[in-house]
Tab-separated table of C-alpha atoms and ligand atoms in Angstrom:
chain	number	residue	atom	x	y	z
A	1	UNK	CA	82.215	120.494	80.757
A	2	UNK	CA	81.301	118.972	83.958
A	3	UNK	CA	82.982	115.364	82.135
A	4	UNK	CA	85.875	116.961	81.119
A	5	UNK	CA	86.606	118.766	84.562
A	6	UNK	CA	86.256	115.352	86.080
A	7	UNK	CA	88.697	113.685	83.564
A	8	UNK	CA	90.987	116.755	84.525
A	9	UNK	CA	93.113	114.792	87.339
A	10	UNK	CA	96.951	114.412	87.187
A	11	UNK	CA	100.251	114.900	88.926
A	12	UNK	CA	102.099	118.099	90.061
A	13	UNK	CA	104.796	116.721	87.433
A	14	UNK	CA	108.112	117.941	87.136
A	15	UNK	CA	107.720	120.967	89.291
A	16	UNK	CA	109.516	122.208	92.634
A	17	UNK	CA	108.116	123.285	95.858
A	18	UNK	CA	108.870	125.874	97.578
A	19	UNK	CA	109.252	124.567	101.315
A	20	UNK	CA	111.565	120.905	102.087
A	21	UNK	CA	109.670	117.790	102.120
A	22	UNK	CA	109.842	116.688	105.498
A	23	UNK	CA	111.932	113.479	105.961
A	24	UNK	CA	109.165	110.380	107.139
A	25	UNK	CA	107.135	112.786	109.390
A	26	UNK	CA	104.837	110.379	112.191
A	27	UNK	CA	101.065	111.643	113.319
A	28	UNK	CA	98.566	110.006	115.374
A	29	UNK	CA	96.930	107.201	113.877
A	30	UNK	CA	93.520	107.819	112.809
A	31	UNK	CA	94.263	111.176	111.782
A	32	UNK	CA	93.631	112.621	108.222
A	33	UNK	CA	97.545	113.187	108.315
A	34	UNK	CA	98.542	109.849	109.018
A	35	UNK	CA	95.748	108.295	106.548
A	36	UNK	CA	97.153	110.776	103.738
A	37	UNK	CA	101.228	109.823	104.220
A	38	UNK	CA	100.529	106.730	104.563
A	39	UNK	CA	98.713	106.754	101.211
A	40	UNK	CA	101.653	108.769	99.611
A	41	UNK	CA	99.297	110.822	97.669
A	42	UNK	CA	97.162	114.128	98.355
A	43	UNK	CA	94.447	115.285	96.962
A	44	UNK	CA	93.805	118.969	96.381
A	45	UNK	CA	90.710	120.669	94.414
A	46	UNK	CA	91.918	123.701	92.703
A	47	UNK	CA	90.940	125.884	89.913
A	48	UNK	CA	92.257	125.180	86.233
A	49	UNK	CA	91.527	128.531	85.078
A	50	UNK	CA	93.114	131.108	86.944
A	51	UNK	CA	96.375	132.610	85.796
A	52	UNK	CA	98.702	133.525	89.206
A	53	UNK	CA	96.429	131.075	91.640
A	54	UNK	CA	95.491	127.792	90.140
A	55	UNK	CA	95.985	127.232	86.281
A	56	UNK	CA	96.304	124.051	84.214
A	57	UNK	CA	99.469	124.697	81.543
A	58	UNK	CA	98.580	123.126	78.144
A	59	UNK	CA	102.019	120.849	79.381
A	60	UNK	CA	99.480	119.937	82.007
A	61	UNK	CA	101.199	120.818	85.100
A	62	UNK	CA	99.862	123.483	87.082
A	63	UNK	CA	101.242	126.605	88.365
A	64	UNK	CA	99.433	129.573	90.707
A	65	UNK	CA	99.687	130.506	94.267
A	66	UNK	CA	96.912	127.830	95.555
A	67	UNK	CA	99.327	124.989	94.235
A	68	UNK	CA	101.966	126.348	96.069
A	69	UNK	CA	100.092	126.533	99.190
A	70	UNK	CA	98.913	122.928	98.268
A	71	UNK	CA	102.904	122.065	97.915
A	72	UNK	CA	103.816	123.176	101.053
A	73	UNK	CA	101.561	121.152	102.707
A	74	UNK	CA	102.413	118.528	100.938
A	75	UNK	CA	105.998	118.725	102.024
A	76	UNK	CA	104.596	118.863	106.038
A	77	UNK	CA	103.378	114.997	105.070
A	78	UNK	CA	106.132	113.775	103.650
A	79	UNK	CA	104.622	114.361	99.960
A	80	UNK	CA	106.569	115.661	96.724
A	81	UNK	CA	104.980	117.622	94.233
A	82	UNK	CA	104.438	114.823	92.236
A	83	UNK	CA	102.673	112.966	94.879
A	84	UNK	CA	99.925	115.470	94.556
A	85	UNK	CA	96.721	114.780	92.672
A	86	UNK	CA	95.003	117.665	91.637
A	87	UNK	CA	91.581	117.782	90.425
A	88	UNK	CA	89.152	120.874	89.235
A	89	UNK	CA	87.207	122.762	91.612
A	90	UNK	CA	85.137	124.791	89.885
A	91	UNK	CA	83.561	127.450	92.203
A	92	UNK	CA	80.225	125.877	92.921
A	93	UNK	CA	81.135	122.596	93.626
A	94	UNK	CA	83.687	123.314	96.145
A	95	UNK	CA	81.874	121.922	99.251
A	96	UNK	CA	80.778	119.075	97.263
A	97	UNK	CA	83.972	117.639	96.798
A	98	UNK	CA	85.017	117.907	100.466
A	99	UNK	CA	82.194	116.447	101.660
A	100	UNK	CA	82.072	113.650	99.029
A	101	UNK	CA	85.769	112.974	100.459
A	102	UNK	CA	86.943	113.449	96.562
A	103	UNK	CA	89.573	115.539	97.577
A	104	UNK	CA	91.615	115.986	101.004
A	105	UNK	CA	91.525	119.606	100.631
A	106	UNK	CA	90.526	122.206	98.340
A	107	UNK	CA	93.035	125.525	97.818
A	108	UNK	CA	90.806	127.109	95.211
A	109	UNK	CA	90.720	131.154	96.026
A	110	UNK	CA	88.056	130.339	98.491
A	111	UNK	CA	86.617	132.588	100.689
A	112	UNK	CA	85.782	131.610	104.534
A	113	UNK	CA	82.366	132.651	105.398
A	114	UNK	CA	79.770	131.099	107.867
A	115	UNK	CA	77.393	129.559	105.217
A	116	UNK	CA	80.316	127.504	103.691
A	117	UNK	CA	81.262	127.050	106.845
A	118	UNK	CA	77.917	125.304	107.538
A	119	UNK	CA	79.641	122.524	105.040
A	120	UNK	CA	83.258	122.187	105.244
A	121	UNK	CA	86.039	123.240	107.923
A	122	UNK	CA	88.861	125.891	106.778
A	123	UNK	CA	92.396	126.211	107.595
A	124	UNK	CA	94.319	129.544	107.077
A	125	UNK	CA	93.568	132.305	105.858
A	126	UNK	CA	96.508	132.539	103.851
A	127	UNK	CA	95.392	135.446	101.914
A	128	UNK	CA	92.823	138.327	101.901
A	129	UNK	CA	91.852	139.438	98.802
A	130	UNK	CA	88.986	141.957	97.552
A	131	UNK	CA	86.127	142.187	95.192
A	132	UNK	CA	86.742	144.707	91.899
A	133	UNK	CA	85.236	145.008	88.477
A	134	UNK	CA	87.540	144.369	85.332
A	135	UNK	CA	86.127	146.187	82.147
A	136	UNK	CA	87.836	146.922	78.482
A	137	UNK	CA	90.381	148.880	78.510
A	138	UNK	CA	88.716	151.944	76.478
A	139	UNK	CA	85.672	151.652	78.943
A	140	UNK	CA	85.242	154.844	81.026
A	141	UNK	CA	81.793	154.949	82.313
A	142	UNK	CA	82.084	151.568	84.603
A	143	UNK	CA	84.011	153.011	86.960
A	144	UNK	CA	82.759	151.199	89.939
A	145	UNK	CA	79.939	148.804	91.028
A	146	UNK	CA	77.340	151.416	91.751
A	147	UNK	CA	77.733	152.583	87.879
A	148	UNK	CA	75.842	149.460	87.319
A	149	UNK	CA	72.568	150.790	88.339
A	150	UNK	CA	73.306	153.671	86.333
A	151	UNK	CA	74.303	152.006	83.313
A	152	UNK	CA	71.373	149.615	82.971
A	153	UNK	CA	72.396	148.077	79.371
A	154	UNK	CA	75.906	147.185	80.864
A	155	UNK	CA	75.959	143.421	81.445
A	156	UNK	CA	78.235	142.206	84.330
A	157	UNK	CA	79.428	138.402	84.455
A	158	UNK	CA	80.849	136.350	87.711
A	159	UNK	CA	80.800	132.792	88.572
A	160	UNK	CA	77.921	130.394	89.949
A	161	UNK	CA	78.515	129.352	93.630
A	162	UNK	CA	81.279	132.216	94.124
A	163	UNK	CA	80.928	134.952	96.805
A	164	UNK	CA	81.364	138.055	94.777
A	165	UNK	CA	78.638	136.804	92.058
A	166	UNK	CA	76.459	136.753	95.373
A	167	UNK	CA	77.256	140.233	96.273
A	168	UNK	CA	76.615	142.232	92.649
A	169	UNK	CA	73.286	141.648	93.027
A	170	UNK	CA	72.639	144.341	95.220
A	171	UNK	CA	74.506	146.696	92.953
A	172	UNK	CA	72.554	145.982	89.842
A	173	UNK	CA	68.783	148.027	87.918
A	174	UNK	CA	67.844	144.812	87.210
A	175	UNK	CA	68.354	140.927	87.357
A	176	UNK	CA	69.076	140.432	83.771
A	177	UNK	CA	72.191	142.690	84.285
A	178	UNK	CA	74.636	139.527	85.285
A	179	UNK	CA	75.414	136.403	83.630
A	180	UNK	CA	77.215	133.715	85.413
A	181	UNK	CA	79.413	130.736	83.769
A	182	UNK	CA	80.888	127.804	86.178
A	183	UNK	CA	84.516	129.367	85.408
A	184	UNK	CA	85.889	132.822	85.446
A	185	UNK	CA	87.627	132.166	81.984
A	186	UNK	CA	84.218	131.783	80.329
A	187	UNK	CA	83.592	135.662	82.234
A	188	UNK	CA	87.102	136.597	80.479
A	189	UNK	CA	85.984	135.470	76.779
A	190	UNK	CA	83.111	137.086	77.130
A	191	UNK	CA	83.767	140.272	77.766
A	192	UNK	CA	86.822	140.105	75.104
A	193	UNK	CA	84.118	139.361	72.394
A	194	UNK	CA	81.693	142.405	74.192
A	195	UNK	CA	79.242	140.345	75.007
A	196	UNK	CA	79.353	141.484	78.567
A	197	UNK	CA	80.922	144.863	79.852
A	198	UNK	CA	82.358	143.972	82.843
A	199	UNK	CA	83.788	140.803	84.798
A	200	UNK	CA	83.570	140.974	88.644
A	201	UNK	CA	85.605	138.688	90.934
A	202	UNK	CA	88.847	139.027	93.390
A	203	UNK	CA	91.299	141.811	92.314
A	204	UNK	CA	94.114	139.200	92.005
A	205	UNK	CA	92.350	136.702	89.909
A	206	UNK	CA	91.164	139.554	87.716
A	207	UNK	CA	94.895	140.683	87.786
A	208	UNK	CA	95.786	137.351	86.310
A	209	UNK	CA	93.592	138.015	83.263
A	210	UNK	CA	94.280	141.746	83.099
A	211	UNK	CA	98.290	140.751	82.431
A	212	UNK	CA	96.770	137.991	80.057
A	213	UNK	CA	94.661	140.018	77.931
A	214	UNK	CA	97.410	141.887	75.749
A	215	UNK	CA	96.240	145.468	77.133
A	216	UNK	CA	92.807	144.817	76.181
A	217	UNK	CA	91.276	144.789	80.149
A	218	UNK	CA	91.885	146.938	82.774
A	219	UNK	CA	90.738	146.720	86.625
A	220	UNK	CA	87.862	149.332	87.583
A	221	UNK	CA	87.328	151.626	91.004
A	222	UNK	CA	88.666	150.094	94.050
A	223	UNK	CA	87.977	146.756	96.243
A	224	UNK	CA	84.556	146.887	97.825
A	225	UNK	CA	84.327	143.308	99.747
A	226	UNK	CA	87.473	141.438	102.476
A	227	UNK	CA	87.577	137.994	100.891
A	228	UNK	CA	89.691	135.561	103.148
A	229	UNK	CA	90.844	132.866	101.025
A	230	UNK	CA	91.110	129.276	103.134
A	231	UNK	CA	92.000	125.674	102.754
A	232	UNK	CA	88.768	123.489	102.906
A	233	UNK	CA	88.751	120.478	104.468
A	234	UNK	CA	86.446	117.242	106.089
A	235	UNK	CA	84.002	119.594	108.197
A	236	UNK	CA	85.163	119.357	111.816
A	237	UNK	CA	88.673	118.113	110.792
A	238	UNK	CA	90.601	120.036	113.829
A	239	UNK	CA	93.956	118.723	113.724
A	240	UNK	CA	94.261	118.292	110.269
A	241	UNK	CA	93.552	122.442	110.483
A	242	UNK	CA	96.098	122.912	112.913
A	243	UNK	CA	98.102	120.723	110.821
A	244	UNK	CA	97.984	122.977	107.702
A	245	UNK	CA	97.775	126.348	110.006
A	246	UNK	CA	101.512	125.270	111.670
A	247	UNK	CA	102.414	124.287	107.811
A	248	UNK	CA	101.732	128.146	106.829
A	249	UNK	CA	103.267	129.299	110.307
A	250	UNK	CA	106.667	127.672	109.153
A	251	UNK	CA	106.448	128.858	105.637
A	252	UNK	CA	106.013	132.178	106.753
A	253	UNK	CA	108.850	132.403	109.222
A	254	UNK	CA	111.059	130.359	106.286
A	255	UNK	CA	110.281	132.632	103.230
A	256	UNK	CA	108.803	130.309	101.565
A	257	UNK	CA	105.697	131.291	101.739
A	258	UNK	CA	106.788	134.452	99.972
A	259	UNK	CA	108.822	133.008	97.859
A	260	UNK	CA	105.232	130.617	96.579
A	261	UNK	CA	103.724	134.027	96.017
A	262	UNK	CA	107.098	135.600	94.346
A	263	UNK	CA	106.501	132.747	91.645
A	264	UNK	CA	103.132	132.817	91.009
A	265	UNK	CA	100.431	135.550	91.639
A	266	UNK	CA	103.503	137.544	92.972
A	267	UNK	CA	104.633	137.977	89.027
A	268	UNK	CA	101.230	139.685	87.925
A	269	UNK	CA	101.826	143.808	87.948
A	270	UNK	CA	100.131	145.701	91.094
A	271	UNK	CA	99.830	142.488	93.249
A	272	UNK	CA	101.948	143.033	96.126
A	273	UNK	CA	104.080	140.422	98.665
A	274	UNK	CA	101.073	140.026	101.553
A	275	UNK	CA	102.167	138.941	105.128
A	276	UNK	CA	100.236	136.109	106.491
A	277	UNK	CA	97.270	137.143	107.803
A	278	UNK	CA	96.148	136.462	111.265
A	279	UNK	CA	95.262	132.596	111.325
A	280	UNK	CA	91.614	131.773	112.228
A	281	UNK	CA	90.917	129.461	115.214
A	282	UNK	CA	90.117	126.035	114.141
A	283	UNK	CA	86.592	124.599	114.534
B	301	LIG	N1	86.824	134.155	96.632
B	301	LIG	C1	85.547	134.122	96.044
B	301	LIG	C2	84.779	132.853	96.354
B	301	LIG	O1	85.260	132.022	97.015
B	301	LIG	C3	85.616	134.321	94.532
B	301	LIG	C4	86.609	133.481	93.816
B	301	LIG	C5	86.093	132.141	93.404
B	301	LIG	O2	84.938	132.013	92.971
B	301	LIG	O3	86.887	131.207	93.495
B	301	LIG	O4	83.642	132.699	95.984
């Protein structure tokens, strides 16, 4: 797995973006802008897995809200589409492959918090999402996370290295309760073949497999955690932030920042056009 999501590089392909590539922008020399146009190629960590935010097509280009963030920063360095190089993030390796300088950033529905921030330096946020439970369709007795502790047989899976895999634990009778996989889609399959009951990550990434599962999954109780998504980057990497924070500003006051979520997460039923949140001061 861990071979194969390393193998999984490529090009945007044939695909548009949503904001204009700027015409040879300048920056400072030295900085992680100039470094990056000068290359003519950025490279952004995303997931492969995630219908509406980051998702490989079997054509092998890749579609989702996170690559059109990823695409309009691009287009702030001069980049096409095709002139990004995305790789696999998987949830818990995240930090490693900003620090390891693998990747220039990593758009990956990735929450800001202090202990990542430890690590690795965020832009944005561009989005705020929330915790929920998905469960089968016919399922009436997980209605929410504290029905966990009353339903002691249910299993519950998340994701190694992800925030809201953190979080269940407190709602759970007993450790054995939750399995985790490296990738949400691995959650997904199991809870189509019943091997677990329920599947708890962000609403809109479980909305993305909710409108993929043919009616067979349905979202359960309401959000119960704020989960800023932000762009990682090079700990300490200020003006590349600002960079990428002025990059949303502009795509905002354009529409094309709604028009990247109209596309992509936008299309999935019940997720509605956010605003840009409040950006967080760079550090
Ligand atoms: N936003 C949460 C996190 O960063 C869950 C989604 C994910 O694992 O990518 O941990």
């Amino acid at each position: 797995m861990l071979a194969l999501a390393l193998a999984g590089c490529g090009g945007a392909g044939k695909s548009t973006s949503a904001a204009p590539v700027a015409d040879k922008p300048t920056f400072a020399v030295g900085t992680t802008m100039a470094n990056v146009a000068s290359t003519g190629k950025l490279r952004v960590g995303i997931k492969f897995d995630q219908p509406g935010f980051g998702k490989q097509a079997l054509s092998g280009s890749y579609e989702g809200f996170d690559v059109e963030i990823a695409k309009i920063v691009a287009a702030g360095l001069g980049l096409k589409p095709e002139q990004i190089e995305f790789s696999e993030a998987p949830s818990a390796r995240r930090e490693e492959v900003i620090e390891a300088k693998k990747v220039d950033m990593v758009v990956a529905t990735y929450t800001i918090n202090d202990k990542r921030k430890a690590r690795v330096s965020f832009a944005g946020p561009y989005y705020v999402a929330g915790q929920q439970l998905m469960v089968a369709k016919d399922d009436n007795k997980l209605t929410s996370p504290d029905a966990l502790k009353t339903n002691p047989d249910a299993k519950v899976c998340s994701v190694t290295g992800s925030t809201p895999g953190e979080t269940i634990k407190k709602y759970l009778a007993n450790p054995n309760q939750l399995v985790l996989f490296d990738v949400y889609s691995k959650c997904a399959d199991a809870l189509r073949t019943g091997q677990v009951q329920a599947v708890t990550t962000d609403n809109v990434i479980l909305l993305g497999f909710v409108a993929d599962s043919n009616g067979k999954f349905k979202l359960a109780g309401d959000q119960f955690t704020q989960e800023p998504y932000g762009i990682g980057i090079a700990k300490g990497d200020v003006p590349f932030c600002q960079f990428i924070d002025d990059q949303l500003t502009k795509a905002a006051q354009s529409g094309d920042y709604e028009k990247a979520w109209k596309t992509t997460a936008g299309k999935v039923e019940g997720a509605k056009t956010p605003a840009l949140p409040p950006l967080s001061p760079c550090s």
